């Protein structure tokens, strides 16, 4: 492949990424003038303004011919463009969201400051990873669930609402089956396991953010109204406090006794910064006693229960009683097995 041909492919990719999403209102779609400003480097500063515009218009014509974009106001001046709704998985909003998930995964696995160096080694270009699924796998330590089904158009609309901070008019089916039609002020998107949630203010509520599962959204419309920001809301703090896992934000001083496979796991992968471990006495049934300060959340409770008899909660008393109650309830289901 010649350098000139490769440059053209990359230029078309950069141009397509700058075209407005399918749901964008016609008057908000990009025109040639705005694309020229956004893509000044891609279309060459050494050429004349007229030459750069002719090159840009030829590329727009090619994207229209390939049915990747449409002119939303044929015959209008200036012409405005947006991507075709049929773009589906090629929607840059969805691609950007997926890349954010990948970035977050890698950030969680490598020391801070080394992510950029890691990507330079793993990625051949911005589009083609060097490691395919036969050369790299990341496996979850938990039972993997099939992700909840979300319509691509709903996902794209929600992402646009979050990115542009615009109110979303939503038809939402609650777990009880009831349908509601709130106006949501998007704050952030969070993927928790196989479910994607929109963090948003509801209607005119002043500050209390709620979590809305995208797979329960029946219809989503992007409005032209600006969304309100939730006072004091910080996504990192919400995650750190366990709110994203439907916790109450309470932090607890956890004390555990551990043994078996958990001994190696928790020495290599601490529950929290500042975790302390001490060896148990020689006559103990356990290997280590562990102290860590962690958010009290649903994720923590599920993890404690999943450890089975390799773990004993010593403190706090409320968590110890909660774990004991859950185990006692489960044991009644198998009372006649042993």
Coordinates of C-alpha atoms in Angstrom, one line a residue:
X1 CA 0.0 0.0 0.0
X2 CA 1.5 3.3 -1.0
X3 CA 2.0 6.1 1.5
X4 CA -0.4 8.3 -0.5
X5 CA -3.1 5.7 -0.4
X6 CA -2.6 5.1 3.4
X7 CA -2.7 8.9 4.0
X8 CA -6.1 9.1 2.2
X9 CA -7.5 6.2 4.2
X10 CA -6.4 7.9 7.5
X11 CA -7.8 11.2 6.2
X12 CA -11.2 9.7 5.4
X13 CA -11.3 8.0 8.9
X14 CA -10.5 11.4 10.5
X15 CA -13.2 13.1 8.5
X16 CA -15.8 10.5 9.2
X17 CA -15.1 10.7 13.0
X18 CA -15.8 14.5 12.8
X19 CA -19.2 14.1 11.1
X20 CA -22.2 14.6 13.4
X21 CA -23.9 11.6 14.9
X22 CA -27.1 10.2 13.3
X23 CA -29.5 11.8 16.0
X24 CA -28.0 15.3 15.6
X25 CA -30.6 18.0 14.7
X26 CA -30.0 19.3 11.1
X27 CA -29.1 22.8 12.3
X28 CA -26.4 21.4 14.6
X29 CA -24.7 19.3 12.0
X30 CA -21.3 20.2 10.8
X31 CA -20.7 22.1 7.5
X32 CA -17.7 22.4 5.3
X33 CA -16.4 25.5 7.0
X34 CA -16.4 23.8 10.5
X35 CA -14.8 20.7 9.1
X36 CA -12.0 22.7 7.6
X37 CA -11.2 24.2 11.0
X38 CA -11.4 20.9 12.7
X39 CA -9.3 19.1 10.2
X40 CA -6.7 21.7 9.3
X41 CA -3.7 19.5 9.8
X42 CA -5.2 16.5 7.9
X43 CA -5.9 18.6 4.7
X44 CA -2.5 20.3 4.6
X45 CA -1.6 23.8 5.7
X46 CA 0.8 24.1 2.7
X47 CA -2.0 24.0 0.1
X48 CA -4.2 27.0 -0.7
X49 CA -7.5 27.4 1.0
X50 CA -9.3 26.6 -2.3
X51 CA -7.3 23.4 -2.8
X52 CA -7.9 22.3 0.8
X53 CA -11.7 22.8 0.3
X54 CA -11.8 20.9 -3.0
X55 CA -10.0 18.0 -1.4
X56 CA -12.4 18.0 1.6
X57 CA -15.5 18.2 -0.7
X58 CA -14.2 15.2 -2.8
X59 CA -13.8 13.2 0.4
X60 CA -17.3 14.2 1.5
X61 CA -18.7 13.1 -1.8
X62 CA -16.9 9.7 -1.4
X63 CA -18.4 9.1 2.0
X64 CA -21.9 10.0 0.7
X65 CA -21.3 7.6 -2.3
X66 CA -20.3 4.9 0.2
X67 CA -23.5 5.5 2.1
X68 CA -21.7 6.4 5.3
X69 CA -23.0 9.9 5.6
X70 CA -25.8 12.1 4.2
X71 CA -26.4 15.8 3.6
X72 CA -29.3 16.7 5.9
X73 CA -30.2 19.8 3.9
X74 CA -29.8 19.1 0.2
X75 CA -29.6 22.3 -1.8
X76 CA -29.1 24.3 1.4
X77 CA -26.2 26.7 2.0
X78 CA -24.1 25.7 3.7
X79 CA -24.6 22.0 3.3
X80 CA -24.6 20.1 6.6
X81 CA -23.7 16.5 7.2
X82 CA -24.3 13.7 9.6
X83 CA -23.6 9.9 9.7
X84 CA -26.3 7.5 8.4
X85 CA -28.3 5.8 11.1
X86 CA -27.3 2.4 9.6
X87 CA -23.7 3.0 10.7
X88 CA -24.4 0.9 13.8
X89 CA -21.2 -0.4 15.4
X90 CA -19.2 2.1 13.2
X91 CA -20.7 5.0 15.2
X92 CA -17.7 6.9 16.6
X93 CA -19.6 7.6 19.7
X94 CA -19.9 3.9 20.4
X95 CA -16.3 3.3 19.4
X96 CA -15.1 6.0 21.7
X97 CA -17.2 4.5 24.6
X98 CA -15.6 1.1 23.9
X99 CA -12.1 2.6 23.9
X100 CA -12.8 4.3 27.2
X101 CA -13.7 0.8 28.7
X102 CA -10.4 -0.6 27.3
X103 CA -8.4 2.4 28.6
X104 CA -10.0 1.9 32.1
X105 CA -9.3 -1.8 32.1
X106 CA -5.6 -1.3 31.3
X107 CA -5.4 1.6 33.8
X108 CA -6.6 -0.7 36.5
X109 CA -3.9 -3.3 35.6
X110 CA -0.8 -1.2 35.2
X111 CA 1.0 1.3 37.4
X112 CA 0.0 4.9 36.9
X113 CA 1.9 6.8 34.3
X114 CA 2.7 3.7 32.1
X115 CA -0.6 3.5 30.2
X116 CA 0.7 5.6 27.2
X117 CA 3.9 3.5 26.9
X118 CA 1.8 0.3 27.1
X119 CA -0.5 1.4 24.2
X120 CA 2.6 2.4 22.1
X121 CA 3.8 -1.2 22.4
X122 CA 0.4 -2.9 21.9
X123 CA -1.1 -0.8 19.1
X124 CA 0.0 -0.6 15.5
X125 CA -2.3 2.3 14.7
X126 CA -5.3 4.0 16.2
X127 CA -7.6 1.5 14.6
X128 CA -5.7 -1.8 14.5
X129 CA -4.5 -3.5 17.7
X130 CA -1.3 -5.5 17.5
X131 CA -2.6 -8.2 19.7
X132 CA -5.7 -10.0 18.5
X133 CA -7.9 -12.3 20.5
X134 CA -5.6 -15.2 19.8
X135 CA -2.7 -13.4 21.4
X136 CA -4.2 -11.7 24.4
X137 CA -7.1 -12.6 26.7
X138 CA -8.3 -10.9 29.9
X139 CA -10.3 -13.2 32.1
X140 CA -12.6 -12.2 34.9
X141 CA -12.2 -13.8 38.2
X142 CA -16.0 -13.9 38.5
X143 CA -18.6 -15.8 36.6
X144 CA -19.1 -14.0 33.3
X145 CA -22.6 -13.0 32.4
X146 CA -23.9 -12.2 29.0
X147 CA -24.2 -8.4 28.8
X148 CA -27.7 -7.0 28.9
X149 CA -29.0 -6.1 25.5
X150 CA -29.0 -2.4 24.6
X151 CA -30.2 -1.1 21.3
X152 CA -27.3 0.6 19.5
X153 CA -29.4 3.7 18.7
X154 CA -30.3 4.1 22.4
X155 CA -26.7 3.7 23.4
X156 CA -25.6 6.2 20.8
X157 CA -28.3 8.7 21.9
X158 CA -27.4 8.4 25.6
X159 CA -23.7 8.8 24.9
X160 CA -24.4 11.9 22.8
X161 CA -26.5 13.3 25.7
X162 CA -23.7 12.7 28.2
X163 CA -21.1 14.2 25.9
X164 CA -23.1 17.3 25.0
X165 CA -24.8 17.6 28.4
X166 CA -28.3 17.8 27.0
X167 CA -31.6 16.6 28.6
X168 CA -32.8 13.1 27.5
X169 CA -36.5 12.4 27.2
X170 CA -36.8 8.7 28.2
X171 CA -39.4 6.0 28.2
X172 CA -38.2 3.7 31.0
X173 CA -39.5 0.3 32.1
X174 CA -38.9 -0.2 35.9
X175 CA -38.1 -3.7 37.3
X176 CA -41.8 -3.9 38.4
X177 CA -42.8 -3.5 34.7
X178 CA -44.2 0.0 35.2
X179 CA -43.4 2.5 32.4
X180 CA -42.2 6.0 33.3
X181 CA -41.3 9.0 31.1
X182 CA -38.8 11.0 33.0
X183 CA -36.6 13.9 31.6
X184 CA -33.1 13.0 32.6
X185 CA -30.2 15.3 33.1
X186 CA -27.2 13.1 32.3
X187 CA -24.1 13.3 34.5
X188 CA -22.1 10.2 33.6
X189 CA -22.1 6.6 32.2
X190 CA -21.0 3.6 34.3
X191 CA -20.7 0.0 33.2
X192 CA -21.0 -2.3 36.3
X193 CA -20.4 -5.8 35.2
X194 CA -22.6 -6.7 32.3
X195 CA -25.0 -3.7 32.8
X196 CA -24.5 -0.1 31.6
X197 CA -26.1 2.7 33.8
X198 CA -26.8 6.3 33.1
X199 CA -26.2 8.5 36.2
X200 CA -28.6 11.3 36.0
X201 CA -30.8 13.8 37.8
X202 CA -34.5 13.2 37.3
X203 CA -37.0 15.9 36.2
X204 CA -36.7 18.9 38.6
X205 CA -35.0 17.0 41.5
X206 CA -32.2 19.3 42.7
X207 CA -29.2 17.1 43.7
X208 CA -30.0 13.4 44.2
X209 CA -28.5 11.4 41.3
X210 CA -30.1 8.1 40.3
X211 CA -29.0 5.1 38.2
X212 CA -30.9 4.1 35.1
X213 CA -30.1 0.8 33.4
X214 CA -29.8 1.3 29.6
X215 CA -31.4 -2.1 28.8
X216 CA -34.6 -0.8 30.5
X217 CA -34.8 2.1 28.2
X218 CA -37.6 1.6 25.6
X219 CA -37.1 4.9 23.8
X220 CA -34.7 7.8 24.2
X221 CA -34.9 11.2 22.6
X222 CA -32.2 13.9 22.6
X223 CA -33.6 17.3 23.4
X224 CA -32.1 20.7 22.7
X225 CA -32.3 21.7 26.4
X226 CA -29.1 22.0 28.4
X227 CA -28.9 19.5 31.3
X228 CA -28.4 20.6 34.9
X229 CA -25.2 19.5 36.7
X230 CA -25.7 17.7 40.1
X231 CA -24.3 19.9 42.8
X232 CA -21.1 18.3 44.3
X233 CA -21.3 15.2 42.2
X234 CA -17.9 13.6 41.5
X235 CA -17.8 10.3 39.6
X236 CA -14.5 9.2 41.1
X237 CA -15.7 9.9 44.6
X238 CA -19.0 8.0 43.9
X239 CA -17.0 5.0 42.8
X240 CA -14.6 5.1 45.7
X241 CA -17.5 5.4 48.2
X242 CA -19.3 2.4 46.6
X243 CA -22.3 4.4 45.5
X244 CA -22.0 3.0 42.0
X245 CA -22.6 -0.5 43.5
X246 CA -25.6 0.9 45.3
X247 CA -23.8 1.3 48.6
X248 CA -24.6 4.1 51.0
X249 CA -21.1 5.6 50.8
X250 CA -20.1 4.3 54.3
X251 CA -16.5 3.3 54.8
X252 CA -15.8 0.4 57.2
X253 CA -12.8 -1.0 59.0
X254 CA -12.8 -4.6 57.8
X255 CA -11.1 -7.3 59.7
X256 CA -10.8 -10.8 58.2
X257 CA -9.2 -14.2 58.8
X258 CA -8.3 -15.9 55.5
X259 CA -6.8 -19.2 54.4
X260 CA -6.3 -21.3 51.3
X261 CA -6.2 -19.7 47.9
X262 CA -7.2 -16.3 49.4
X263 CA -3.9 -16.1 51.3
X264 CA -1.8 -15.7 48.1
X265 CA -4.5 -13.6 46.3
X266 CA -4.8 -11.0 49.0
X267 CA -1.1 -10.7 49.6
X268 CA -0.6 -10.0 45.9
X269 CA -3.8 -8.1 45.3
X270 CA -4.8 -6.0 48.4
X271 CA -8.4 -5.1 49.1
X272 CA -7.3 -1.5 49.6
X273 CA -4.3 0.9 49.9
X274 CA -2.9 0.6 53.4
X275 CA -4.0 -3.0 53.9
X276 CA -2.2 -4.7 56.8
X277 CA -1.7 -8.5 57.2
X278 CA -0.4 -10.5 60.2
X279 CA 0.2 -14.2 60.4
X280 CA -2.3 -16.2 62.5
X281 CA -1.1 -18.3 65.5
X282 CA 0.3 -21.7 64.6
X283 CA -2.7 -23.5 66.1
X284 CA -5.2 -21.3 64.1
X285 CA -7.3 -22.8 61.3
X286 CA -6.5 -19.7 59.2
X287 CA -3.2 -18.3 57.7
X288 CA -3.6 -14.5 57.9
X289 CA -5.5 -11.8 59.8
X290 CA -6.2 -8.9 57.5
X291 CA -7.2 -5.3 58.2
X292 CA -8.4 -2.9 55.4
X293 CA -10.6 0.2 55.2
X294 CA -13.1 -0.3 52.4
X295 CA -16.5 1.0 51.2
X296 CA -19.4 -1.0 52.4
X297 CA -21.1 -2.0 49.2
X298 CA -23.0 -4.8 47.4
X299 CA -19.8 -5.8 45.7
X300 CA -18.0 -6.3 49.0
X301 CA -20.8 -8.4 50.4
X302 CA -20.9 -10.6 47.3
X303 CA -17.1 -11.1 47.4
X304 CA -17.2 -12.0 51.1
X305 CA -19.9 -14.6 50.5
X306 CA -18.1 -16.0 47.4
X307 CA -15.0 -16.8 49.5
X308 CA -16.9 -19.5 51.3
X309 CA -15.0 -21.1 54.3
X310 CA -11.7 -19.6 53.2
X311 CA -12.7 -16.4 54.9
X312 CA -14.2 -15.3 58.2
X313 CA -15.4 -11.7 58.9
X314 CA -14.2 -10.7 62.3
X315 CA -15.3 -7.0 62.2
X316 CA -17.3 -4.9 62.0
X317 CA -20.0 -6.6 63.8
X318 CA -22.8 -5.4 61.5
X319 CA -21.0 -6.9 58.4
X320 CA -20.3 -10.2 60.4
X321 CA -24.0 -10.5 61.2
X322 CA -25.0 -9.7 57.7
X323 CA -22.7 -12.4 56.2
X324 CA -23.9 -14.9 58.8
X325 CA -27.6 -14.2 58.0
X326 CA -27.0 -14.7 54.3
X327 CA -25.1 -18.0 54.9
X328 CA -27.9 -19.2 57.2
X329 CA -30.5 -18.4 54.6
X330 CA -28.6 -20.2 51.9
X331 CA -27.9 -23.3 54.1
X332 CA -31.7 -23.9 54.5
X333 CA -32.0 -24.4 50.8
X334 CA -29.6 -27.4 51.1
X335 CA -30.7 -28.8 54.5
X336 CA -31.6 -32.2 53.0
X337 CA -28.5 -32.6 50.8
X338 CA -25.9 -33.6 53.3

